mmCIF file of C-alpha atoms and ligand atoms in Angstrom:
data_model
loop_
_atom_site.group_PDB
_atom_site.id
_atom_site.type_symbol
_atom_site.label_atom_id
_atom_site.label_comp_id
_atom_site.label_asym_id
_atom_site.label_seq_id
_atom_site.Cartn_x
_atom_site.Cartn_y
_atom_site.Cartn_z
ATOM 1 C CA UNK C 1 42.026 -50.672 20.727
ATOM 2 C CA UNK C 2 42.553 -47.517 20.487
ATOM 3 C CA UNK C 3 40.373 -46.920 17.404
ATOM 4 C CA UNK C 4 37.350 -48.414 18.760
ATOM 5 C CA UNK C 5 38.325 -46.904 21.938
ATOM 6 C CA UNK C 6 37.139 -43.454 20.260
ATOM 7 C CA UNK C 7 34.331 -44.915 17.609
ATOM 8 C CA UNK C 8 32.289 -45.792 21.058
ATOM 9 C CA UNK C 9 33.218 -42.800 22.978
ATOM 10 C CA UNK C 10 32.395 -40.817 19.456
ATOM 11 C CA UNK C 11 29.164 -42.750 18.339
ATOM 12 C CA UNK C 12 26.909 -41.930 21.460
ATOM 13 C CA UNK C 13 28.052 -38.431 20.779
ATOM 14 C CA UNK C 14 26.910 -38.621 16.900
ATOM 15 C CA UNK C 15 23.543 -40.236 17.703
ATOM 16 C CA UNK C 16 22.867 -37.498 20.321
ATOM 17 C CA UNK C 17 23.780 -34.641 17.718
ATOM 18 C CA UNK C 18 22.339 -36.728 15.249
ATOM 19 C CA UNK C 19 18.697 -36.732 17.292
ATOM 20 C CA UNK C 20 19.144 -32.933 18.393
ATOM 21 C CA UNK C 21 19.349 -31.768 14.708
ATOM 22 C CA UNK C 22 16.554 -34.199 13.838
ATOM 23 C CA UNK C 23 14.533 -32.702 16.550
ATOM 24 C CA UNK C 24 15.906 -28.999 15.827
ATOM 25 C CA UNK C 25 14.400 -30.072 12.159
ATOM 26 C CA UNK C 26 10.909 -31.238 13.272
ATOM 27 C CA UNK C 27 10.747 -27.574 15.189
ATOM 28 C CA UNK C 28 11.389 -25.996 12.518
ATOM 29 C CA UNK C 29 9.168 -27.750 9.976
ATOM 30 C CA UNK C 30 6.136 -28.050 12.595
ATOM 31 C CA UNK C 31 6.294 -23.855 12.556
ATOM 32 C CA UNK C 32 3.944 -22.228 9.859
ATOM 33 C CA UNK C 33 6.012 -19.992 7.785
ATOM 34 C CA UNK C 34 3.538 -16.797 6.798
ATOM 35 C CA UNK C 35 4.592 -15.005 3.302
ATOM 36 C CA UNK C 36 4.036 -11.567 2.878
ATOM 37 C CA UNK C 37 5.310 -9.436 -0.472
ATOM 38 C CA UNK C 38 5.279 -6.078 -1.075
ATOM 39 C CA UNK C 39 6.701 -3.718 -3.931
ATOM 40 C CA UNK C 40 8.340 -1.084 -1.915
ATOM 41 C CA UNK C 41 11.846 -0.837 -0.691
ATOM 42 C CA UNK C 42 13.193 -1.631 2.857
ATOM 43 C CA UNK C 43 13.297 2.283 3.721
ATOM 44 C CA UNK C 44 9.612 2.068 2.907
ATOM 45 C CA UNK C 45 7.048 2.680 6.011
ATOM 46 C CA UNK C 46 5.258 -0.101 5.173
ATOM 47 C CA UNK C 47 8.246 -2.733 5.319
ATOM 48 C CA UNK C 48 9.124 -0.544 8.654
ATOM 49 C CA UNK C 49 5.542 -1.178 9.739
ATOM 50 C CA UNK C 50 6.103 -5.260 8.518
ATOM 51 C CA UNK C 51 8.750 -5.261 10.620
ATOM 52 C CA UNK C 52 6.955 -4.523 13.950
ATOM 53 C CA UNK C 53 4.364 -7.237 12.934
ATOM 54 C CA UNK C 54 6.675 -9.785 12.563
ATOM 55 C CA UNK C 55 8.047 -9.063 15.435
ATOM 56 C CA UNK C 56 4.807 -9.197 17.152
ATOM 57 C CA UNK C 57 3.900 -12.370 16.061
ATOM 58 C CA UNK C 58 7.384 -13.642 16.818
ATOM 59 C CA UNK C 59 7.151 -12.540 20.649
ATOM 60 C CA UNK C 60 3.349 -13.975 20.786
ATOM 61 C CA UNK C 61 3.445 -17.128 18.633
ATOM 62 C CA UNK C 62 6.825 -17.874 17.975
ATOM 63 C CA UNK C 63 6.668 -21.363 18.445
ATOM 64 C CA UNK C 64 4.076 -21.833 15.723
ATOM 65 C CA UNK C 65 4.504 -19.375 13.292
ATOM 66 C CA UNK C 66 7.813 -17.204 11.529
ATOM 67 C CA UNK C 67 6.463 -14.325 9.385
ATOM 68 C CA UNK C 68 9.126 -13.764 6.431
ATOM 69 C CA UNK C 69 8.935 -10.605 4.124
ATOM 70 C CA UNK C 70 9.599 -10.119 0.737
ATOM 71 C CA UNK C 71 10.024 -6.618 -0.277
ATOM 72 C CA UNK C 72 11.052 -4.982 -3.806
ATOM 73 C CA UNK C 73 8.758 -7.201 -5.724
ATOM 74 C CA UNK C 74 10.727 -10.156 -5.260
ATOM 75 C CA UNK C 75 7.506 -12.171 -5.911
ATOM 76 C CA UNK C 76 6.229 -10.222 -8.808
ATOM 77 C CA UNK C 77 4.567 -7.033 -9.462
ATOM 78 C CA UNK C 78 0.935 -6.395 -6.852
ATOM 79 C CA UNK C 79 -1.341 -8.326 -9.328
ATOM 80 C CA UNK C 80 1.124 -11.096 -9.437
ATOM 81 C CA UNK C 81 1.098 -11.063 -5.647
ATOM 82 C CA UNK C 82 -2.616 -10.332 -5.288
ATOM 83 C CA UNK C 83 -2.923 -13.749 -7.367
ATOM 84 C CA UNK C 84 -0.816 -15.376 -5.262
ATOM 85 C CA UNK C 85 -2.528 -14.112 -2.486
ATOM 86 C CA UNK C 86 -6.126 -15.495 -3.779
ATOM 87 C CA UNK C 87 -4.222 -19.030 -4.668
ATOM 88 C CA UNK C 88 -2.578 -19.297 -0.939
ATOM 89 C CA UNK C 89 0.647 -19.638 -2.828
ATOM 90 C CA UNK C 90 1.515 -16.600 -0.303
ATOM 91 C CA UNK C 91 -0.343 -16.005 2.715
ATOM 92 C CA UNK C 92 -0.198 -12.002 2.761
ATOM 93 C CA UNK C 93 0.397 -9.149 0.619
ATOM 94 C CA UNK C 94 0.445 -5.279 0.508
ATOM 95 C CA UNK C 95 -1.863 -3.946 -2.505
ATOM 96 C CA UNK C 96 -2.683 -0.562 -3.666
ATOM 97 C CA UNK C 97 -6.138 -0.024 -3.540
ATOM 98 C CA UNK C 98 -6.281 1.057 -6.979
ATOM 99 C CA UNK C 99 -5.238 -2.341 -8.218
ATOM 100 C CA UNK C 100 -8.203 -3.889 -6.079
ATOM 101 C CA UNK C 101 -11.347 -2.483 -8.328
ATOM 102 C CA UNK C 102 -10.761 -5.079 -10.893
ATOM 103 C CA UNK C 103 -11.230 -8.137 -8.107
ATOM 104 C CA UNK C 104 -14.141 -5.726 -6.896
ATOM 105 C CA UNK C 105 -15.419 -3.010 -8.487
ATOM 106 C CA UNK C 106 -16.083 -1.910 -4.604
ATOM 107 C CA UNK C 107 -12.813 -0.908 -3.521
ATOM 108 C CA UNK C 108 -13.449 1.915 -6.971
ATOM 109 C CA UNK C 109 -14.616 3.789 -3.933
ATOM 110 C CA UNK C 110 -11.113 4.933 -2.497
ATOM 111 C CA UNK C 111 -9.992 5.732 -5.944
ATOM 112 C CA UNK C 112 -11.806 8.193 -6.778
ATOM 113 C CA UNK C 113 -10.053 11.852 -6.700
ATOM 114 C CA UNK C 114 -10.826 14.073 -4.294
ATOM 115 C CA UNK C 115 -13.134 12.075 -2.566
ATOM 116 C CA UNK C 116 -11.293 13.106 0.824
ATOM 117 C CA UNK C 117 -11.547 16.922 1.721
ATOM 118 C CA UNK C 118 -8.756 16.473 3.748
ATOM 119 C CA UNK C 119 -5.704 13.854 5.309
ATOM 120 C CA UNK C 120 -7.594 14.257 8.656
ATOM 121 C CA UNK C 121 -11.341 13.457 7.062
ATOM 122 C CA UNK C 122 -9.266 10.738 5.128
ATOM 123 C CA UNK C 123 -7.566 9.274 8.342
ATOM 124 C CA UNK C 124 -10.783 9.667 9.886
ATOM 125 C CA UNK C 125 -12.880 7.656 7.589
ATOM 126 C CA UNK C 126 -9.989 4.826 6.967
ATOM 127 C CA UNK C 127 -10.113 4.037 10.831
ATOM 128 C CA UNK C 128 -13.853 4.087 10.784
ATOM 129 C CA UNK C 129 -15.226 -0.154 10.340
ATOM 130 C CA UNK C 130 -18.658 1.190 8.751
ATOM 131 C CA UNK C 131 -16.631 2.821 5.795
ATOM 132 C CA UNK C 132 -14.207 -0.081 5.004
ATOM 133 C CA UNK C 133 -15.973 -3.449 5.860
ATOM 134 C CA UNK C 134 -18.138 -3.192 3.420
ATOM 135 C CA UNK C 135 -14.991 -2.928 1.011
ATOM 136 C CA UNK C 136 -12.687 -4.857 2.674
ATOM 137 C CA UNK C 137 -15.221 -7.676 3.130
ATOM 138 C CA UNK C 138 -16.398 -7.652 -0.812
ATOM 139 C CA UNK C 139 -13.444 -9.780 -2.314
ATOM 140 C CA UNK C 140 -14.333 -12.818 0.429
ATOM 141 C CA UNK C 141 -15.481 -14.751 -2.982
ATOM 142 C CA UNK C 142 -11.996 -13.707 -4.516
ATOM 143 C CA UNK C 143 -9.940 -15.646 -1.929
ATOM 144 C CA UNK C 144 -8.635 -13.009 0.435
ATOM 145 C CA UNK C 145 -9.780 -9.553 2.907
ATOM 146 C CA UNK C 146 -7.977 -6.853 3.581
ATOM 147 C CA UNK C 147 -7.146 -6.679 6.914
ATOM 148 C CA UNK C 148 -5.305 -3.210 7.321
ATOM 149 C CA UNK C 149 -5.089 -0.275 5.546
ATOM 150 C CA UNK C 150 -1.796 1.328 5.011
ATOM 151 C CA UNK C 151 -0.817 5.650 4.129
ATOM 152 C CA UNK C 152 -0.089 5.896 1.250
ATOM 153 C CA UNK C 153 -0.248 9.727 1.466
ATOM 154 C CA UNK C 154 -1.580 12.192 -1.573
ATOM 155 C CA UNK C 155 -0.840 11.056 -5.190
ATOM 156 C CA UNK C 156 0.251 14.117 -7.134
ATOM 157 C CA UNK C 157 1.875 14.983 -10.892
ATOM 158 C CA UNK C 158 5.249 14.672 -11.755
ATOM 159 C CA UNK C 159 6.982 15.319 -15.134
ATOM 160 C CA UNK C 160 10.316 15.217 -16.291
ATOM 161 C CA UNK C 161 10.809 18.189 -18.087
ATOM 162 C CA UNK C 162 7.081 19.980 -18.263
ATOM 163 C CA UNK C 163 6.124 21.847 -14.956
ATOM 164 C CA UNK C 164 1.769 21.335 -14.200
ATOM 165 C CA UNK C 165 -0.018 23.958 -13.256
ATOM 166 C CA UNK C 166 -3.426 23.562 -14.733
ATOM 167 C CA UNK C 167 -4.835 20.701 -16.183
ATOM 168 C CA UNK C 168 -4.254 21.941 -19.768
ATOM 169 C CA UNK C 169 -0.450 21.773 -19.267
ATOM 170 C CA UNK C 170 -1.450 17.616 -19.173
ATOM 171 C CA UNK C 171 -2.605 18.100 -22.629
ATOM 172 C CA UNK C 172 -0.388 15.775 -24.955
ATOM 173 C CA UNK C 173 1.564 14.535 -22.157
ATOM 174 C CA UNK C 174 1.871 10.372 -21.236
ATOM 175 C CA UNK C 175 1.469 9.861 -17.891
ATOM 176 C CA UNK C 176 1.649 6.533 -16.403
ATOM 177 C CA UNK C 177 -1.300 5.587 -14.098
ATOM 178 C CA UNK C 178 -2.070 2.498 -12.335
ATOM 179 C CA UNK C 179 -3.784 -0.382 -13.545
ATOM 180 C CA UNK C 180 -7.063 0.869 -12.521
ATOM 181 C CA UNK C 181 -10.127 1.386 -14.723
ATOM 182 C CA UNK C 182 -10.985 4.660 -12.670
ATOM 183 C CA UNK C 183 -7.090 6.162 -13.295
ATOM 184 C CA UNK C 184 -7.157 5.760 -16.840
ATOM 185 C CA UNK C 185 -10.810 7.638 -16.897
ATOM 186 C CA UNK C 186 -9.244 10.273 -14.325
ATOM 187 C CA UNK C 187 -6.565 10.970 -16.738
ATOM 188 C CA UNK C 188 -8.804 10.896 -19.736
ATOM 189 C CA UNK C 189 -10.982 13.897 -17.986
ATOM 190 C CA UNK C 190 -7.859 15.773 -16.868
ATOM 191 C CA UNK C 191 -6.715 15.662 -20.916
ATOM 192 C CA UNK C 192 -3.727 13.842 -20.630
ATOM 193 C CA UNK C 193 -2.654 10.408 -22.200
ATOM 194 C CA UNK C 194 -2.832 7.617 -19.433
ATOM 195 C CA UNK C 195 -0.096 4.896 -19.687
ATOM 196 C CA UNK C 196 -0.846 2.228 -17.528
ATOM 197 C CA UNK C 197 1.895 0.022 -16.442
ATOM 198 C CA UNK C 198 3.279 -1.532 -13.311
ATOM 199 C CA UNK C 199 5.086 0.508 -10.402
ATOM 200 C CA UNK C 200 8.151 -1.737 -11.064
ATOM 201 C CA UNK C 201 8.553 -0.655 -14.627
ATOM 202 C CA UNK C 202 7.876 3.369 -13.895
ATOM 203 C CA UNK C 203 11.693 4.320 -13.757
ATOM 204 C CA UNK C 204 12.880 2.521 -16.552
ATOM 205 C CA UNK C 205 9.730 3.548 -18.580
ATOM 206 C CA UNK C 206 10.646 7.340 -17.287
ATOM 207 C CA UNK C 207 14.639 7.064 -17.873
ATOM 208 C CA UNK C 208 13.791 6.133 -22.205
ATOM 209 C CA UNK C 209 11.370 8.395 -22.669
ATOM 210 C CA UNK C 210 8.417 5.993 -23.363
ATOM 211 C CA UNK C 211 6.344 8.455 -20.627
ATOM 212 C CA UNK C 212 6.700 12.092 -20.150
ATOM 213 C CA UNK C 213 5.392 11.364 -16.035
ATOM 214 C CA UNK C 214 3.511 9.707 -13.360
ATOM 215 C CA UNK C 215 1.661 10.572 -10.377
ATOM 216 C CA UNK C 216 2.326 9.205 -6.912
ATOM 217 C CA UNK C 217 3.081 10.497 -3.549
ATOM 218 C CA UNK C 218 6.619 12.032 -2.590
ATOM 219 C CA UNK C 219 8.233 8.704 -1.431
ATOM 220 C CA UNK C 220 8.604 7.720 -5.240
ATOM 221 C CA UNK C 221 11.309 10.803 -5.556
ATOM 222 C CA UNK C 222 13.286 9.451 -3.141
ATOM 223 C CA UNK C 223 12.772 5.151 -2.851
ATOM 224 C CA UNK C 224 12.349 4.611 -6.411
ATOM 225 C CA UNK C 225 14.291 7.459 -8.224
ATOM 226 C CA UNK C 226 12.074 8.953 -9.807
ATOM 227 C CA UNK C 227 13.142 12.762 -8.299
ATOM 228 C CA UNK C 228 16.309 11.885 -10.622
ATOM 229 C CA UNK C 229 14.368 12.280 -13.458
ATOM 230 C CA UNK C 230 11.651 13.956 -12.974
ATOM 231 C CA UNK C 231 12.606 17.251 -12.323
ATOM 232 C CA UNK C 232 8.719 19.258 -11.584
ATOM 233 C CA UNK C 233 6.409 17.800 -8.874
ATOM 234 C CA UNK C 234 2.943 19.491 -8.632
ATOM 235 C CA UNK C 235 0.921 19.269 -5.419
ATOM 236 C CA UNK C 236 -2.804 19.024 -7.691
ATOM 237 C CA UNK C 237 -3.629 16.653 -4.542
ATOM 238 C CA UNK C 238 -5.888 14.192 -6.654
ATOM 239 C CA UNK C 239 -6.270 11.521 -5.058
ATOM 240 C CA UNK C 240 -5.669 9.834 -1.017
ATOM 241 C CA UNK C 241 -5.439 5.992 -2.044
ATOM 242 C CA UNK C 242 -4.505 3.558 0.161
ATOM 243 C CA UNK C 243 -2.128 0.562 0.431
ATOM 244 C CA UNK C 244 -4.370 -2.303 1.992
ATOM 245 C CA UNK C 245 -2.853 -5.350 3.820
ATOM 246 C CA UNK C 246 -4.653 -8.292 1.763
ATOM 247 C CA UNK C 247 -5.040 -12.249 3.325
ATOM 248 C CA UNK C 248 -5.438 -15.446 2.080
ATOM 249 C CA UNK C 249 -8.830 -16.145 3.734
ATOM 250 C CA UNK C 250 -8.323 -20.015 3.984
ATOM 251 C CA UNK C 251 -5.267 -19.007 6.225
ATOM 252 C CA UNK C 252 -7.087 -16.260 7.985
ATOM 253 C CA UNK C 253 -10.008 -18.764 8.840
ATOM 254 C CA UNK C 254 -7.674 -21.387 10.039
ATOM 255 C CA UNK C 255 -6.574 -19.253 12.670
ATOM 256 C CA UNK C 256 -8.091 -20.048 16.105
ATOM 257 C CA UNK C 257 -9.932 -17.128 17.445
ATOM 258 C CA UNK C 258 -7.203 -16.887 20.456
ATOM 259 C CA UNK C 259 -4.514 -16.685 17.575
ATOM 260 C CA UNK C 260 -6.918 -14.421 15.089
ATOM 261 C CA UNK C 261 -6.878 -11.885 17.852
ATOM 262 C CA UNK C 262 -3.316 -11.698 18.401
ATOM 263 C CA UNK C 263 -3.210 -11.301 14.576
ATOM 264 C CA UNK C 264 -5.511 -8.582 14.853
ATOM 265 C CA UNK C 265 -3.228 -6.595 17.118
ATOM 266 C CA UNK C 266 -0.766 -7.287 15.061
ATOM 267 C CA UNK C 267 -2.307 -5.600 12.320
ATOM 268 C CA UNK C 268 -3.269 -2.836 14.259
ATOM 269 C CA UNK C 269 0.319 -2.259 15.277
ATOM 270 C CA UNK C 270 1.424 -2.429 11.388
ATOM 271 C CA UNK C 271 -1.074 0.542 10.795
ATOM 272 C CA UNK C 272 -0.021 2.429 13.610
ATOM 273 C CA UNK C 273 3.743 1.783 13.041
ATOM 274 C CA UNK C 274 3.708 2.510 9.115
ATOM 275 C CA UNK C 275 1.422 6.043 9.646
ATOM 276 C CA UNK C 276 3.823 6.858 12.467
ATOM 277 C CA UNK C 277 7.034 6.530 10.163
ATOM 278 C CA UNK C 278 4.949 7.771 6.627
ATOM 279 C CA UNK C 279 5.348 11.445 8.156
ATOM 280 C CA UNK C 280 8.612 11.524 8.357
ATOM 281 C CA UNK C 281 9.303 9.159 5.132
ATOM 282 C CA UNK C 282 7.436 12.129 3.298
ATOM 283 C CA UNK C 283 9.364 14.822 4.954
ATOM 284 C CA UNK C 284 13.239 12.757 4.249
ATOM 285 C CA UNK C 285 12.213 12.368 0.625
ATOM 286 C CA UNK C 286 10.850 15.943 0.139
ATOM 287 C CA UNK C 287 14.722 17.282 1.693
ATOM 288 C CA UNK C 288 16.141 14.697 -0.167
ATOM 289 C CA UNK C 289 14.526 15.646 -3.794
ATOM 290 C CA UNK C 290 14.999 19.270 -3.141
ATOM 291 C CA UNK C 291 18.646 19.408 -1.694
ATOM 292 C CA UNK C 292 20.116 16.355 -3.644
ATOM 293 C CA UNK C 293 18.136 15.684 -6.687
ATOM 294 C CA UNK C 294 17.109 19.056 -8.159
ATOM 295 C CA UNK C 295 13.156 18.953 -7.658
ATOM 296 C CA UNK C 296 11.369 22.009 -7.958
ATOM 297 C CA UNK C 297 7.801 21.774 -6.020
ATOM 298 C CA UNK C 298 5.083 23.457 -7.567
ATOM 299 C CA UNK C 299 1.548 24.335 -5.835
ATOM 300 C CA UNK C 300 -1.218 24.680 -8.246
ATOM 301 C CA UNK C 301 -4.465 26.020 -7.761
ATOM 302 C CA UNK C 302 -6.409 22.475 -7.328
ATOM 303 C CA UNK C 303 -9.689 23.525 -8.043
ATOM 304 C CA UNK C 304 -9.918 23.388 -11.771
ATOM 305 C CA UNK C 305 -8.070 20.167 -11.371
ATOM 306 C CA UNK C 306 -11.065 19.222 -8.896
ATOM 307 C CA UNK C 307 -13.770 20.070 -11.231
ATOM 308 C CA UNK C 308 -12.633 18.157 -14.162
ATOM 309 C CA UNK C 309 -12.602 14.912 -12.565
ATOM 310 C CA UNK C 310 -16.161 15.229 -10.579
ATOM 311 C CA UNK C 311 -18.316 13.950 -12.938
ATOM 312 C CA UNK C 312 -15.898 10.667 -12.121
ATOM 313 C CA UNK C 313 -17.740 10.629 -8.717
ATOM 314 C CA UNK C 314 -21.549 10.516 -10.349
ATOM 315 C CA UNK C 315 -20.569 7.919 -13.165
ATOM 316 C CA UNK C 316 -18.823 5.406 -10.357
ATOM 317 C CA UNK C 317 -21.699 5.904 -7.919
ATOM 318 C CA UNK C 318 -24.653 5.237 -11.023
ATOM 319 C CA UNK C 319 -22.309 1.888 -11.650
ATOM 320 C CA UNK C 320 -22.122 0.685 -8.413
ATOM 321 C CA UNK C 321 -25.237 1.879 -6.311
ATOM 322 C CA UNK C 322 -24.053 -0.723 -3.446
ATOM 323 C CA UNK C 323 -21.756 1.779 -2.241
ATOM 324 C CA UNK C 324 -23.610 4.877 -1.896
ATOM 325 C CA UNK C 325 -24.073 4.845 1.926
ATOM 326 C CA UNK C 326 -20.197 4.619 2.514
ATOM 327 C CA UNK C 327 -20.408 7.566 -0.016
ATOM 328 C CA UNK C 328 -22.353 9.350 1.879
ATOM 329 C CA UNK C 329 -20.270 8.541 5.085
ATOM 330 C CA UNK C 330 -17.279 9.504 3.733
ATOM 331 C CA UNK C 331 -19.299 13.356 2.998
ATOM 332 C CA UNK C 332 -19.693 13.304 6.696
ATOM 333 C CA UNK C 333 -15.946 12.924 7.308
ATOM 334 C CA UNK C 334 -15.547 15.777 5.104
ATOM 335 C CA UNK C 335 -18.169 17.874 6.735
ATOM 336 C CA UNK C 336 -16.927 17.353 10.038
ATOM 337 C CA UNK C 337 -13.327 17.706 10.070
ATOM 338 C CA UNK C 338 -13.426 20.760 7.737
ATOM 339 C CA UNK C 339 -15.752 22.445 10.238
ATOM 340 C CA UNK C 340 -13.004 21.303 13.109
ATOM 341 C CA UNK C 341 -9.842 22.593 10.581
ATOM 342 C CA UNK C 342 -12.281 26.029 10.746
ATOM 343 C CA UNK C 343 -13.059 26.052 14.866
ATOM 344 C CA UNK C 344 -9.126 26.024 14.773
ATOM 345 C CA UNK C 345 -8.726 28.908 12.902
ATOM 346 C CA UNK C 346 -11.182 30.792 15.027
HETATM 347 C C1 GCU E 1 2.364 3.806 -4.180
HETATM 348 C C2 GCU E 1 1.587 2.921 -3.275
HETATM 349 C C3 GCU E 1 1.809 1.288 -4.266
HETATM 350 C C4 GCU E 1 1.639 1.425 -5.597
HETATM 351 C C5 GCU E 1 2.533 2.508 -6.316
HETATM 352 C C6 GCU E 1 2.167 2.850 -7.711
HETATM 353 O O1 GCU E 1 3.905 3.510 -3.948
HETATM 354 O O2 GCU E 1 2.049 2.739 -2.030
HETATM 355 O O3 GCU E 1 1.354 0.410 -3.562
HETATM 356 O O4 GCU E 1 2.096 0.105 -6.132
HETATM 357 O O5 GCU E 1 2.379 3.984 -5.572
HETATM 358 O O6 GCU E 1 1.879 3.616 -7.884
HETATM 359 O O7 GCU E 1 1.960 1.719 -8.206
#
């Protein structure tokens, strides 16, 4: 009697709990999970920017969407992640512009060495849709579109034990480059031996001596430990290659106009937060490399490097005439920003 009483009291409670749990499950199922992959650590400015994007979408559309971020190549290399984004297996990933030229040749333009004459010209050009739209929209047939650009600083050479002061110093050295025809040709023109490989393989390749050095921004010294192995970092400033957030087209096209607007605001926030965190990240990486990793920073004359690789501009433009207008627009920014810099000095 006592037991049946307890059952009578507990049964409705159990049903209520089950209904509550089921309704909870249904709610989770109704939310669309958005998966974003990238290949950097959680300290990196791009991860910090993505966290801001995640929070923004949560605050505006949290009942419909949950953003999940997968850092550190958890979903594979950048090339793997681009392919996952193409098919819609994931919705977004961050890819270096470098590897995108194999998906649409228009992207080659931002891989050209010494394309931008200053950081100001680079930022101003990348903020101009007249420059970016013809490139970012050129992968529509490939299933994805670039929706935001992210700063990836300036790429410079760094080596295990031979400092680079001039292009001739690269002769005979095996230098890791990103998997892009433009980068391979750049290394050929500079006289080094290009060893293309994914970012995640660079540390062990340096460690085992498969390569003699690599080229990247300063964050690779700190976040990827390259400064533990490479003791010379030479500011030859050969490229300013943006990273791009790319999104699956089916996903983007299925958003309602109101949702798309919120996502666009989120992309702008990502860009802003990432760029702010970038400056701090570079400063911290340089200090860390000097104080804790024993890296020596070298400031060579950049002109011999620039002259050696300039033929690439002519060959890429004659192969891809459709990007000429974008190239010309970038030259306008180069002129404008450098005359602005001169004025400041007056
Ligand atoms: C930079 C860039 C990455 C890229 C890497 C590389 O770190 O931000 O997107 O993958 O260079 O050299 O592969």
